Coordinates of C-alpha atoms in Angstrom, one line a residue:
X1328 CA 248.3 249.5 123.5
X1329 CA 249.0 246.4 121.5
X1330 CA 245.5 243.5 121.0
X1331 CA 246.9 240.3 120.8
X1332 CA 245.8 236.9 119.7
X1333 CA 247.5 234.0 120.1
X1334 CA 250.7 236.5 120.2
X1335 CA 249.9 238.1 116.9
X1336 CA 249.3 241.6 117.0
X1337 CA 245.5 242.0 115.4
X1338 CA 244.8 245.5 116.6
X1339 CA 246.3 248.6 118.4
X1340 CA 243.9 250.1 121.3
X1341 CA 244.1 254.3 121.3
X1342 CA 243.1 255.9 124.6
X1343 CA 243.0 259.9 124.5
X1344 CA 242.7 262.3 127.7
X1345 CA 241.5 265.5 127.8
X1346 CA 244.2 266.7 129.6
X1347 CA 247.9 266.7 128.7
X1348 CA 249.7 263.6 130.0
X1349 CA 253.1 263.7 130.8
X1350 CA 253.8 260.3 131.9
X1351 CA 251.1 257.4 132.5
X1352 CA 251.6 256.1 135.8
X1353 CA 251.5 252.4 137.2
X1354 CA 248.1 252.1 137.5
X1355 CA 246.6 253.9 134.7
X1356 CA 249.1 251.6 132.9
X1357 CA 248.2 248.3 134.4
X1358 CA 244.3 249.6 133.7
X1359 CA 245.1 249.9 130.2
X1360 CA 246.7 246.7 129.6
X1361 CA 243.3 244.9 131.2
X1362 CA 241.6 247.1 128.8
X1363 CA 243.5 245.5 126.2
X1364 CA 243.5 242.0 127.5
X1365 CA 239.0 242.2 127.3
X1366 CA 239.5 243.7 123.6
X1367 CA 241.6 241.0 122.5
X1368 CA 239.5 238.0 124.3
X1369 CA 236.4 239.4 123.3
X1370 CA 238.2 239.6 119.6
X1371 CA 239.5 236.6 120.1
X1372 CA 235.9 234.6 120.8
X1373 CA 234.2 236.5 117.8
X1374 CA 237.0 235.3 115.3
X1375 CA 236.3 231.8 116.7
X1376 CA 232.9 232.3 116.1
X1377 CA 232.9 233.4 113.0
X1378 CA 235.2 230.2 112.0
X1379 CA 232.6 227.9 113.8
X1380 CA 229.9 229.4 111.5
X1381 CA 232.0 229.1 108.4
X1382 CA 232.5 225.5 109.2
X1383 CA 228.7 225.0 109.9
X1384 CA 227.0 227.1 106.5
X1385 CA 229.4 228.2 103.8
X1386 CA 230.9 225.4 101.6
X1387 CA 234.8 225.3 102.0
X1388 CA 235.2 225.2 98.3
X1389 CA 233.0 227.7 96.8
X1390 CA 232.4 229.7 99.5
X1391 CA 228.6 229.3 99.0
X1392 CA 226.0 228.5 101.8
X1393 CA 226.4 224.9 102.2
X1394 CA 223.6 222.4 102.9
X1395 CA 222.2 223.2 106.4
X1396 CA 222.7 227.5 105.8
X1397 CA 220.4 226.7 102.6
X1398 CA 217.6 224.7 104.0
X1399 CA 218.1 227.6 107.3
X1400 CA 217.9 230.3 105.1
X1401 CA 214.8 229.0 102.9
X1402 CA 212.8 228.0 106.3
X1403 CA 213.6 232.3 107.6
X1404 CA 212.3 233.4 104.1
X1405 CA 209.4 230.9 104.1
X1406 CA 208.7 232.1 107.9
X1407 CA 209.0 236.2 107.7
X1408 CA 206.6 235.9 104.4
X1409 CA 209.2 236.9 101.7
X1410 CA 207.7 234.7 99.6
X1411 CA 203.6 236.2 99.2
X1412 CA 204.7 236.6 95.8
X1413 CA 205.8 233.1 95.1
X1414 CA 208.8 231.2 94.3
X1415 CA 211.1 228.1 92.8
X1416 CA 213.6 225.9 94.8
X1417 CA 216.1 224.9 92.0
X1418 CA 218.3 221.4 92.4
X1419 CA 221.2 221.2 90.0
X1420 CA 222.8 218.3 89.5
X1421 CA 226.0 217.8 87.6
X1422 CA 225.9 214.8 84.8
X1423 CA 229.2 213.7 84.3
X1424 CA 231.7 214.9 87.1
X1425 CA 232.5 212.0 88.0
X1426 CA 234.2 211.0 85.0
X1427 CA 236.2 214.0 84.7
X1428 CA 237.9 213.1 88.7
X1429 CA 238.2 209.6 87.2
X1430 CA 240.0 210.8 83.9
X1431 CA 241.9 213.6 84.7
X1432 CA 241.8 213.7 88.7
X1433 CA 239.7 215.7 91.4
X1434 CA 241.5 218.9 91.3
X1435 CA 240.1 219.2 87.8
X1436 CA 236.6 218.3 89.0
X1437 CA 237.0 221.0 92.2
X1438 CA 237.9 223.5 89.1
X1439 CA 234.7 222.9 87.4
X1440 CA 232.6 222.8 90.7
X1441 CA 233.8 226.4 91.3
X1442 CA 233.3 227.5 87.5
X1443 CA 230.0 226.2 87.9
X1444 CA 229.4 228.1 91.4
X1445 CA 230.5 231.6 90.0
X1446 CA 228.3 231.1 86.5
X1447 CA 224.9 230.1 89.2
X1448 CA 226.0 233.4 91.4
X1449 CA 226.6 236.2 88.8
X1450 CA 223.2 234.8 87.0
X1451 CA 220.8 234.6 90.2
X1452 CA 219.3 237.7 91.7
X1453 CA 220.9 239.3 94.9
X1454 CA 217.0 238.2 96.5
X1455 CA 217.9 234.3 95.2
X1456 CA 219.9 232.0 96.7
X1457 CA 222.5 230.0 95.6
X1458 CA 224.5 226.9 97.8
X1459 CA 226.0 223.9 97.1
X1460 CA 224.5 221.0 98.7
X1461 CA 227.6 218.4 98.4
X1462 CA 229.3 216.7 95.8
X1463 CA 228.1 217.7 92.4
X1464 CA 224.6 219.3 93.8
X1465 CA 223.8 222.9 93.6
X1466 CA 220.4 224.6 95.2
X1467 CA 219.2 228.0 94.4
X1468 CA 216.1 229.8 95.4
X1469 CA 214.5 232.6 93.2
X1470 CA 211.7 235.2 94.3
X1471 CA 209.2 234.7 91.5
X1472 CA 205.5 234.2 90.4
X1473 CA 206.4 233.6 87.1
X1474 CA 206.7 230.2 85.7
X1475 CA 208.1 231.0 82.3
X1476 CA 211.1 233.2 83.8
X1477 CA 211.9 230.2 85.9
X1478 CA 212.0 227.7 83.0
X1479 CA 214.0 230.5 81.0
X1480 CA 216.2 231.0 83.9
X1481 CA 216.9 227.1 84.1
X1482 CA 217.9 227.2 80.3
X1483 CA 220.1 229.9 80.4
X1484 CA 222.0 228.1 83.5
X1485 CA 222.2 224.7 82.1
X1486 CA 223.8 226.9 78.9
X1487 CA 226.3 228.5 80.6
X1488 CA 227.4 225.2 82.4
X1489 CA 227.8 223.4 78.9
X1490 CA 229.7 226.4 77.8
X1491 CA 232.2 224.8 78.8
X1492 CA 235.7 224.7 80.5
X1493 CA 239.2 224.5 78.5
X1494 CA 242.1 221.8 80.0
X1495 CA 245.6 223.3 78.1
X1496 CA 244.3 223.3 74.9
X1497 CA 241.4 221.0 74.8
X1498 CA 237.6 222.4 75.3
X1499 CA 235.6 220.7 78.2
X1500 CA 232.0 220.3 78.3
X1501 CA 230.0 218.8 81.7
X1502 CA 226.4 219.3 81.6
X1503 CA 224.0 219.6 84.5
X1504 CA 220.3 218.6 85.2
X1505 CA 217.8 220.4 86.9
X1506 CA 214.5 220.1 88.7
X1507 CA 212.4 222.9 89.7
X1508 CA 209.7 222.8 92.5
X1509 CA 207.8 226.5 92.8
X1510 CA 206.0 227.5 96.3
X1511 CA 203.5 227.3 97.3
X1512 CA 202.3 225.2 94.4
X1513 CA 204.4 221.9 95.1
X1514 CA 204.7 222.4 99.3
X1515 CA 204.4 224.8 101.7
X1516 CA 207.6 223.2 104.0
X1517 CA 211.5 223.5 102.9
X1518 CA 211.2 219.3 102.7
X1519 CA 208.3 219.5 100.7
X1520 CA 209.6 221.9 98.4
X1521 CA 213.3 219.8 98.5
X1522 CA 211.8 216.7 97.8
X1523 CA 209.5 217.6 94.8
X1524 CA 212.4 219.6 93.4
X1525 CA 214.4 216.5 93.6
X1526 CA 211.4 214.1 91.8
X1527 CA 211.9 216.8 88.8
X1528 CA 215.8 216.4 89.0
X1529 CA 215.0 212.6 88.5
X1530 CA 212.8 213.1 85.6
X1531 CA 215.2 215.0 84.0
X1532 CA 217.9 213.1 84.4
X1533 CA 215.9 210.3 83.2
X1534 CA 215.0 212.3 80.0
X1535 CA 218.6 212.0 78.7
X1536 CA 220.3 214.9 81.2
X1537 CA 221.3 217.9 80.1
X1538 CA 217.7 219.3 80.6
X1539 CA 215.4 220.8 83.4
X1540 CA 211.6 219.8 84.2
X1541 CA 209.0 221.8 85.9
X1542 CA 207.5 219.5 89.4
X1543 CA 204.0 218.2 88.0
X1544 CA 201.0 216.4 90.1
X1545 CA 201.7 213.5 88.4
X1546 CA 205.5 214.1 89.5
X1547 CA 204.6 214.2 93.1
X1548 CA 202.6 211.0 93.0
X1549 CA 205.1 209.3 91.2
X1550 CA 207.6 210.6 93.4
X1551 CA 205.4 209.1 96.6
X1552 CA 204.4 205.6 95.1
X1553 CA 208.4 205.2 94.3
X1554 CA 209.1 205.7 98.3
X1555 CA 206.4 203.5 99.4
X1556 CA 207.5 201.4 96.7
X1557 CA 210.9 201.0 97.7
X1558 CA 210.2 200.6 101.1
X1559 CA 208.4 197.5 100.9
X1560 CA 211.2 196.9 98.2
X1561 CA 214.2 196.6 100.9
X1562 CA 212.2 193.8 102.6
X1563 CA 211.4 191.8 99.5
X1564 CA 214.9 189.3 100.1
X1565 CA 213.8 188.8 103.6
X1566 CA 210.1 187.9 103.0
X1567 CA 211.0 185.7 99.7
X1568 CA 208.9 187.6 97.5
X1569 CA 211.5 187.4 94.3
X1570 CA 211.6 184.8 92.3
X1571 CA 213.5 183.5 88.7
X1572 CA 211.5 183.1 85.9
X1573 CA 213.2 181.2 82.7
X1574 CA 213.0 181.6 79.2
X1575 CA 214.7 179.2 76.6
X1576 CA 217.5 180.2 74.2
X1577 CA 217.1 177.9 71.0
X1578 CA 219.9 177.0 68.2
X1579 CA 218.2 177.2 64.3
X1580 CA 217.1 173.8 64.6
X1581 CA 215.3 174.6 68.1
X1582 CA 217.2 173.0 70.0
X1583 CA 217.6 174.1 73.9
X1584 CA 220.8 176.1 73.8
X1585 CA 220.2 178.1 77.3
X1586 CA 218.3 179.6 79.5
X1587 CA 217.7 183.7 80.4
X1588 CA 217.3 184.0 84.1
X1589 CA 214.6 186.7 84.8
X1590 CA 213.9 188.2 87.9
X1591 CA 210.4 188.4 89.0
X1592 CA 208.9 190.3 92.4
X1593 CA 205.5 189.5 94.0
X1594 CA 205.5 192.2 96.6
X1595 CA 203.2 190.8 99.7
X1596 CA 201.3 194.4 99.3
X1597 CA 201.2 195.7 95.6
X1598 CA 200.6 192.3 93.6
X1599 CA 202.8 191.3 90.6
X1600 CA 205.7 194.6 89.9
X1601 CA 207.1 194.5 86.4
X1602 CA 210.4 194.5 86.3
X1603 CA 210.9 197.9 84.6
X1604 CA 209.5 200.0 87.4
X1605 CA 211.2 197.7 90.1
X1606 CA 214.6 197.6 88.8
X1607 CA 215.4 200.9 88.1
X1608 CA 214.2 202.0 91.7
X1609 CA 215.9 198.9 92.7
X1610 CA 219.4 200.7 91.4
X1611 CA 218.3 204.2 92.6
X1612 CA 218.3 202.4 96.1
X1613 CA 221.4 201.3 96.2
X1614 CA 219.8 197.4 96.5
X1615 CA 221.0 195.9 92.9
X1616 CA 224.6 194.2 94.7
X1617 CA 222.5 192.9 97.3
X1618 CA 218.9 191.5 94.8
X1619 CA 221.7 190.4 92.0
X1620 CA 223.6 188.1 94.3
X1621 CA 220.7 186.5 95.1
X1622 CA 219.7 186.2 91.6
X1623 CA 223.4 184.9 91.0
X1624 CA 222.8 182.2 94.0
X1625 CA 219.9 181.2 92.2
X1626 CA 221.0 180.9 88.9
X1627 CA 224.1 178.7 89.6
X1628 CA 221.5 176.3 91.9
X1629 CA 219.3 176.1 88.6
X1630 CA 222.4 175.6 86.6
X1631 CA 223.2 173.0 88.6
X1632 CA 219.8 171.2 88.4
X1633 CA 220.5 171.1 84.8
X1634 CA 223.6 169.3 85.5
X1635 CA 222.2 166.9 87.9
X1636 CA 219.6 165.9 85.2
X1637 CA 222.0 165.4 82.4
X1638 CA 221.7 169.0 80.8
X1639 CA 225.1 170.4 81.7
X1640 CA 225.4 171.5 78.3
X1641 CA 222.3 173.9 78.4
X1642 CA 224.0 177.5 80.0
X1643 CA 222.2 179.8 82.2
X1644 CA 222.1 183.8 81.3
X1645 CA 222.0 186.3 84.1
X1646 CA 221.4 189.8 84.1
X1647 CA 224.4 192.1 85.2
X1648 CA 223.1 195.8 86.4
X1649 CA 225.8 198.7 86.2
X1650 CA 225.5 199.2 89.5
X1651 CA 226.6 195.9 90.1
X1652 CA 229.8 196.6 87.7
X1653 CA 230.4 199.7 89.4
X1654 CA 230.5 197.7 93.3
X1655 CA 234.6 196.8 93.5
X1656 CA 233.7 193.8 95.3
X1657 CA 231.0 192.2 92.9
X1658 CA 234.1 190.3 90.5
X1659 CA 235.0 189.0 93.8
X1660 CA 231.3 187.9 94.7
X1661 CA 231.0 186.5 91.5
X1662 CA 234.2 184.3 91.9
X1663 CA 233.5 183.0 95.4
X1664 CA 229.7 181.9 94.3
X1665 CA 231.3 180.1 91.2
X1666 CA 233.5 177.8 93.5
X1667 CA 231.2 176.9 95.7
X1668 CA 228.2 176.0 93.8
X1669 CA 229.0 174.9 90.3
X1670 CA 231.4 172.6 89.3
X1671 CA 231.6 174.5 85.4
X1672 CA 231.8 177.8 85.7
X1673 CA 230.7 177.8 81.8
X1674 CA 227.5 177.6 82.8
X1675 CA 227.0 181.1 83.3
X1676 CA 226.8 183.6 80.7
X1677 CA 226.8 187.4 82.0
X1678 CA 224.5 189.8 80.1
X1679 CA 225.4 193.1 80.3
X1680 CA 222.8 196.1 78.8
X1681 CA 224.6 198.3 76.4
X1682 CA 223.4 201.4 78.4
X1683 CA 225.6 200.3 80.9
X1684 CA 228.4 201.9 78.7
X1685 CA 226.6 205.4 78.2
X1686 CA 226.6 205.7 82.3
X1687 CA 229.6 204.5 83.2
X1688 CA 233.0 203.4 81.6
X1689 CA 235.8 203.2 83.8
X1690 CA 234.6 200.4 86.2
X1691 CA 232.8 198.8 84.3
X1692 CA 235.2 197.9 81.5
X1693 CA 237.4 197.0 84.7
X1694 CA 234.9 194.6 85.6
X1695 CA 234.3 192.8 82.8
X1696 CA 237.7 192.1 81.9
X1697 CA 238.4 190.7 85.5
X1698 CA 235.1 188.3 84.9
X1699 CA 236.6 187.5 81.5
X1700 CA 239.7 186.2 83.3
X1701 CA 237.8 184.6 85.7
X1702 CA 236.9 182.0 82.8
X1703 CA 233.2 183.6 82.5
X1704 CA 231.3 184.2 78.9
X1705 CA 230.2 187.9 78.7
X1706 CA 227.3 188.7 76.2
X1707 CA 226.5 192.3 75.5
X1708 CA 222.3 192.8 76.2
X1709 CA 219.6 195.2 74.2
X1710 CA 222.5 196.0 71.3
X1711 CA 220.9 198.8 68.9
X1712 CA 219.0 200.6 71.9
X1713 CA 221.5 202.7 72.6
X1714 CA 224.8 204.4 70.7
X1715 CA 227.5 202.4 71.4
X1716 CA 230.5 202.5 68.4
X1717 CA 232.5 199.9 67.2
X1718 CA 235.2 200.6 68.4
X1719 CA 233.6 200.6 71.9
X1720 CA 232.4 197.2 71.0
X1721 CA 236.0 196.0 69.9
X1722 CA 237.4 197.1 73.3
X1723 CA 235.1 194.9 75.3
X1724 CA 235.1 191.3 75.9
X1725 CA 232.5 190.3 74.8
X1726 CA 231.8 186.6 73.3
X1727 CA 227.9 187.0 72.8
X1728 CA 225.3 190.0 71.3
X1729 CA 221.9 189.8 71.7
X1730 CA 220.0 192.2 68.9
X1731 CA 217.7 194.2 70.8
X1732 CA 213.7 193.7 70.2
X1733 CA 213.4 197.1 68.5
X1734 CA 215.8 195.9 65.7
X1735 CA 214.2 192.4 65.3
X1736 CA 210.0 193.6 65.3
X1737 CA 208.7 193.4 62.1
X1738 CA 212.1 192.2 60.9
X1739 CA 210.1 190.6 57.2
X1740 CA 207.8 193.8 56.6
X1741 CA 211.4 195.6 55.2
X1742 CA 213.9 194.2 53.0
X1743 CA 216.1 197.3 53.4
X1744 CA 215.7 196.8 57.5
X1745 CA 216.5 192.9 56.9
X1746 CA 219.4 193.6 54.5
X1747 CA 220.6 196.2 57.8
X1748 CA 220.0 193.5 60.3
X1749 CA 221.8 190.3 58.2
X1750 CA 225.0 192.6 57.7
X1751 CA 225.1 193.7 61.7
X1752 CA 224.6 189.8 61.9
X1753 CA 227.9 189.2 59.6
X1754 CA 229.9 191.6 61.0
X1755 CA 229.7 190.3 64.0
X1756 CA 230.5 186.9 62.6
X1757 CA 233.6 188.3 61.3
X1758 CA 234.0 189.0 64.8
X1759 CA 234.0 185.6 66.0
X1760 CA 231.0 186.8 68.1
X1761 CA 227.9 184.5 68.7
X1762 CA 224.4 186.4 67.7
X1763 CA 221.2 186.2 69.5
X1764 CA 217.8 187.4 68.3
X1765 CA 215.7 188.1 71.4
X1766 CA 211.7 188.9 71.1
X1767 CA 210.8 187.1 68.3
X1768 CA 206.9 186.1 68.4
X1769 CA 205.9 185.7 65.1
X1770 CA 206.5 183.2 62.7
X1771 CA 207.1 185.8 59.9
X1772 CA 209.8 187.0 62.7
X1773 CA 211.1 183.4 63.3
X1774 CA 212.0 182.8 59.5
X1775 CA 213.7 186.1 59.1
X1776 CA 215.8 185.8 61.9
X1777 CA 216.8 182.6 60.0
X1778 CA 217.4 184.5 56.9
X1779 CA 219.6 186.7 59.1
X1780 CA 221.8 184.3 60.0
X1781 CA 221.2 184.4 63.8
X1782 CA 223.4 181.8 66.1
X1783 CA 220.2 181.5 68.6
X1784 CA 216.8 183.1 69.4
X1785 CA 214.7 183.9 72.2
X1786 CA 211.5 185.1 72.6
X1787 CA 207.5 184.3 73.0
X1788 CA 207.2 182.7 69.5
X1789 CA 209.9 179.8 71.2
X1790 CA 208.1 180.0 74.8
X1791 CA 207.0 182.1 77.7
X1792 CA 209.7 182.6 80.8
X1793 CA 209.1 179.7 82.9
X1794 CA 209.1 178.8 86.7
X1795 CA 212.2 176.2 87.6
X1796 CA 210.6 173.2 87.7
X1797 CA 208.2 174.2 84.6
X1798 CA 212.2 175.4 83.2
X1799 CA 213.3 171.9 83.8
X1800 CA 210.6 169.9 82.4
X1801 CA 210.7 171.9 79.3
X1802 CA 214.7 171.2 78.7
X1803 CA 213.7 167.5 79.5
X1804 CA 211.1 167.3 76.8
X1805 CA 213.1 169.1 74.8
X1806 CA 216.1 166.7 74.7
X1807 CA 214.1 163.7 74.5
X1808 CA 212.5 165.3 70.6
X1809 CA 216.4 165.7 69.8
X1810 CA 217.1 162.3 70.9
X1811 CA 214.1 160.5 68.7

């Protein structure tokens, strides 16, 4: 008797007598086919269920556990005591997927997400666990006491990642990070354990990726003053606890050239925040479109101010994040504050970090040659912190460098390091590019900045950042010594 789904034959179901049947009457035949009909319901609801659960827990992609069947299947272990012995919860995280789907398209990127899914299954345990949580994020779980086979089992994953990936005849290398959080050490609970792990992911990826680090105290307190942090973080625009502090720009002669626009927090609850530990969190938020156009608003009012008072001519730097670069809609931000609050849109000179171009290219460059044809200057921040080439450099439109404070400390103690500095100096002369010194505090700094060649210079040795009105007084003062 034929089982049936959906009109598909799935199954056959045999029925045998004892005794030798000649012919199967009515009855026994209509019994037979209800028989069949409760078989193929009955197979009918478990194939349904077994769809249902494959929607629920196992990734479509890899086939792993997805999200919800890994946190499920680490709360059963945690709760039937598998885990007297100890163990790690493992959060892999891919570095630079996303510019392989931008380059050479997603299908290539859902390639290397399942290379990457079959190197983490043949090299966990059958006791482990491996999922993927979503997008480029890979959990595993390994039964172990042992710290150092957990660090050696990180390295030997992260290696087989980099290994690499071939696309026709060109090699392809991603590389992953990875934080490790081991039970019962760094939490008892599956969030615990999650959210430590994750702290470590973080840490390495702020190491330079590519690498794992081991959950530490000083992790997990870290990891808790950043969430309280950023908490009271998200209500900072409301409340009115940012402010712009200004620092002035000065030609050779010091003359008032322009001012840096520097964002300053006073959070209500945790005093005075430096900017390095709030920005970064600010961009791991996702709050750096929202902080930096009000620090845009802000600077084109100040710019203004300087135009009202007969100092049009002095410019205004603001800081552009990469975030910001990334956001499709910032050009268009930009363009609509321009119109409506300054009459000059030269004015404003964008700084943009040269870090931004190790993290992200693609967009970014987009950006910035959008704002170029928008009429704005463009001035490449920090330049010598990190590795950008030439050729990057030549690709960009940039009008503006500012030579980061490493390169200009000590600048007089070495001739060979001012001999290094004066020809970066030239070239970019021969660039047509202006050249700004930034961090200069010592005399012995201000004359070899001179030496250099530099176009302008910033630092403590010219003045402190200042508030706006202290910012305004200052460029007054300072046009009435050129005018005597």
């Amino acid at each position: 008797m034929p089982l049936q789904i959906g009109g598909a034959a799935v199954g056959v179901l045999v029925v045998a007598w004892s005794q030798k049947m000649a012919v199967i009457d009515v009855r026994t035949d209509s019994i037979l086919r209800q028989y069949a009909n409760i078989v193929s319901a009955a197979l009918a609801r478990a194939q349904d269920h077994e769809y249902m659960y494959e929607l629920a827990y196992i990734d479509e992609l890899t086939g792993l556990p997805n999200r919800r069947n890994f946190y499920k299947q680490l709360q059963e272990k945690l709760a039937a005591g598998e885990t007297l012995l100890g163990g790690y919860v493992f959060l892999l995280d891919l570095d630079n997927l996303k510019l392989i789907n931008d380059s050479l398209g997603h299908s290539q990127g859902d390639r290397f997400i399942c290379a990457v899914a079959a190197a983490l299954k043949c090299r966990v345990p059958e006791s482990g666990i491996v999922a993927r949580l979503g997008g480029d994020e890979f959990g595993l779980w390994l039964s172990s006491s042992d710290c150092q086979e957990a660090g050696l089992v990180a390295s030997e994953l992260l290696q087989s990642i980099e290994d690499g990936e071939t696309e026709g005849e060109h090699p392809l290398h991603i590389t992953a990070s990875m934080g490790i959080a081991a039970y019962p050490r760094d939490g008892l609970t599956v969030e615990e354990l999650l959210q430590n792990a994750d702290a470590a992911l973080y840490e390495a990826k702020d190491s330079g990726k590519n690498a794992w680090r081991m959950c530490t105290r000083e992790l997990v307190q870290e990891s808790r003053e950043k969430l309280f942090l950023s908490n009271a973080l998200r209500s900072a625009i409301v409340n009115r606890e940012f402010s712009l502090a200004f620092q002035p720009i000065v030609d050779a002669a010091k003359n008032l050239v322009a001012f840096e626009a520097l964002l300053r927090w006073r959070s209500a609850e945790y005093g005075q925040v430096p900017p390095g530990k709030f920005i970064p969190l600010a961009e791991q938020c996702g709050l750096m479109p929202l902080i930096g156009q009000w620090v845009m608003e802000q600077a084109c009012w100040f710019a203004d101010q300087l135009r009202q008072q007969g100092l049009g001519q002095i410019r205004v730097h603001v800081n552009v994040s990469a975030q910001q670069l990334e956001d499709e809609a910032f050009c268009g931000m930009v363009e609509d504050l321009l119109r409506a609050k300054l009459q000059d849109r030269r004015a404003i000179i964008l700084e943009v970090t040269e870090s931004v171009f190790m993290a992200s290219i693609g967009q970014a460059v987009t950006s910035l040659h959008e704002l170029k044809q928008q009429g704005l200057t463009l001035s490449m921040d920090d330049f010598g912190e990190g590795f950008s080439s030439l050729a990057q450099l030549l690709r960009l439109p940039f009008e503006s460098l500012k030579i980061s404070r490493t390169l200009v400390q000590n600048l007089g103690d070495d001739e060979r390091h001012l001999q290094y500095i004066a020809a970066i100096v030239e070239m970019m002369h021969a660039l047509d590019m202006e050249v700004v010194a930034e961090g200069v505090e010592t005399e012995l700094e201000w004359q070899s900045v001179g030496i250099c060649g530099f176009d302008l210079v910033q630092g403590y040795y010219i003045a402190r950042p200042l508030t706006a009105d202290a910012a305004l007084e200052w460029a007054r003062e300072n046009k009435n010594q050129q005018t005597v």
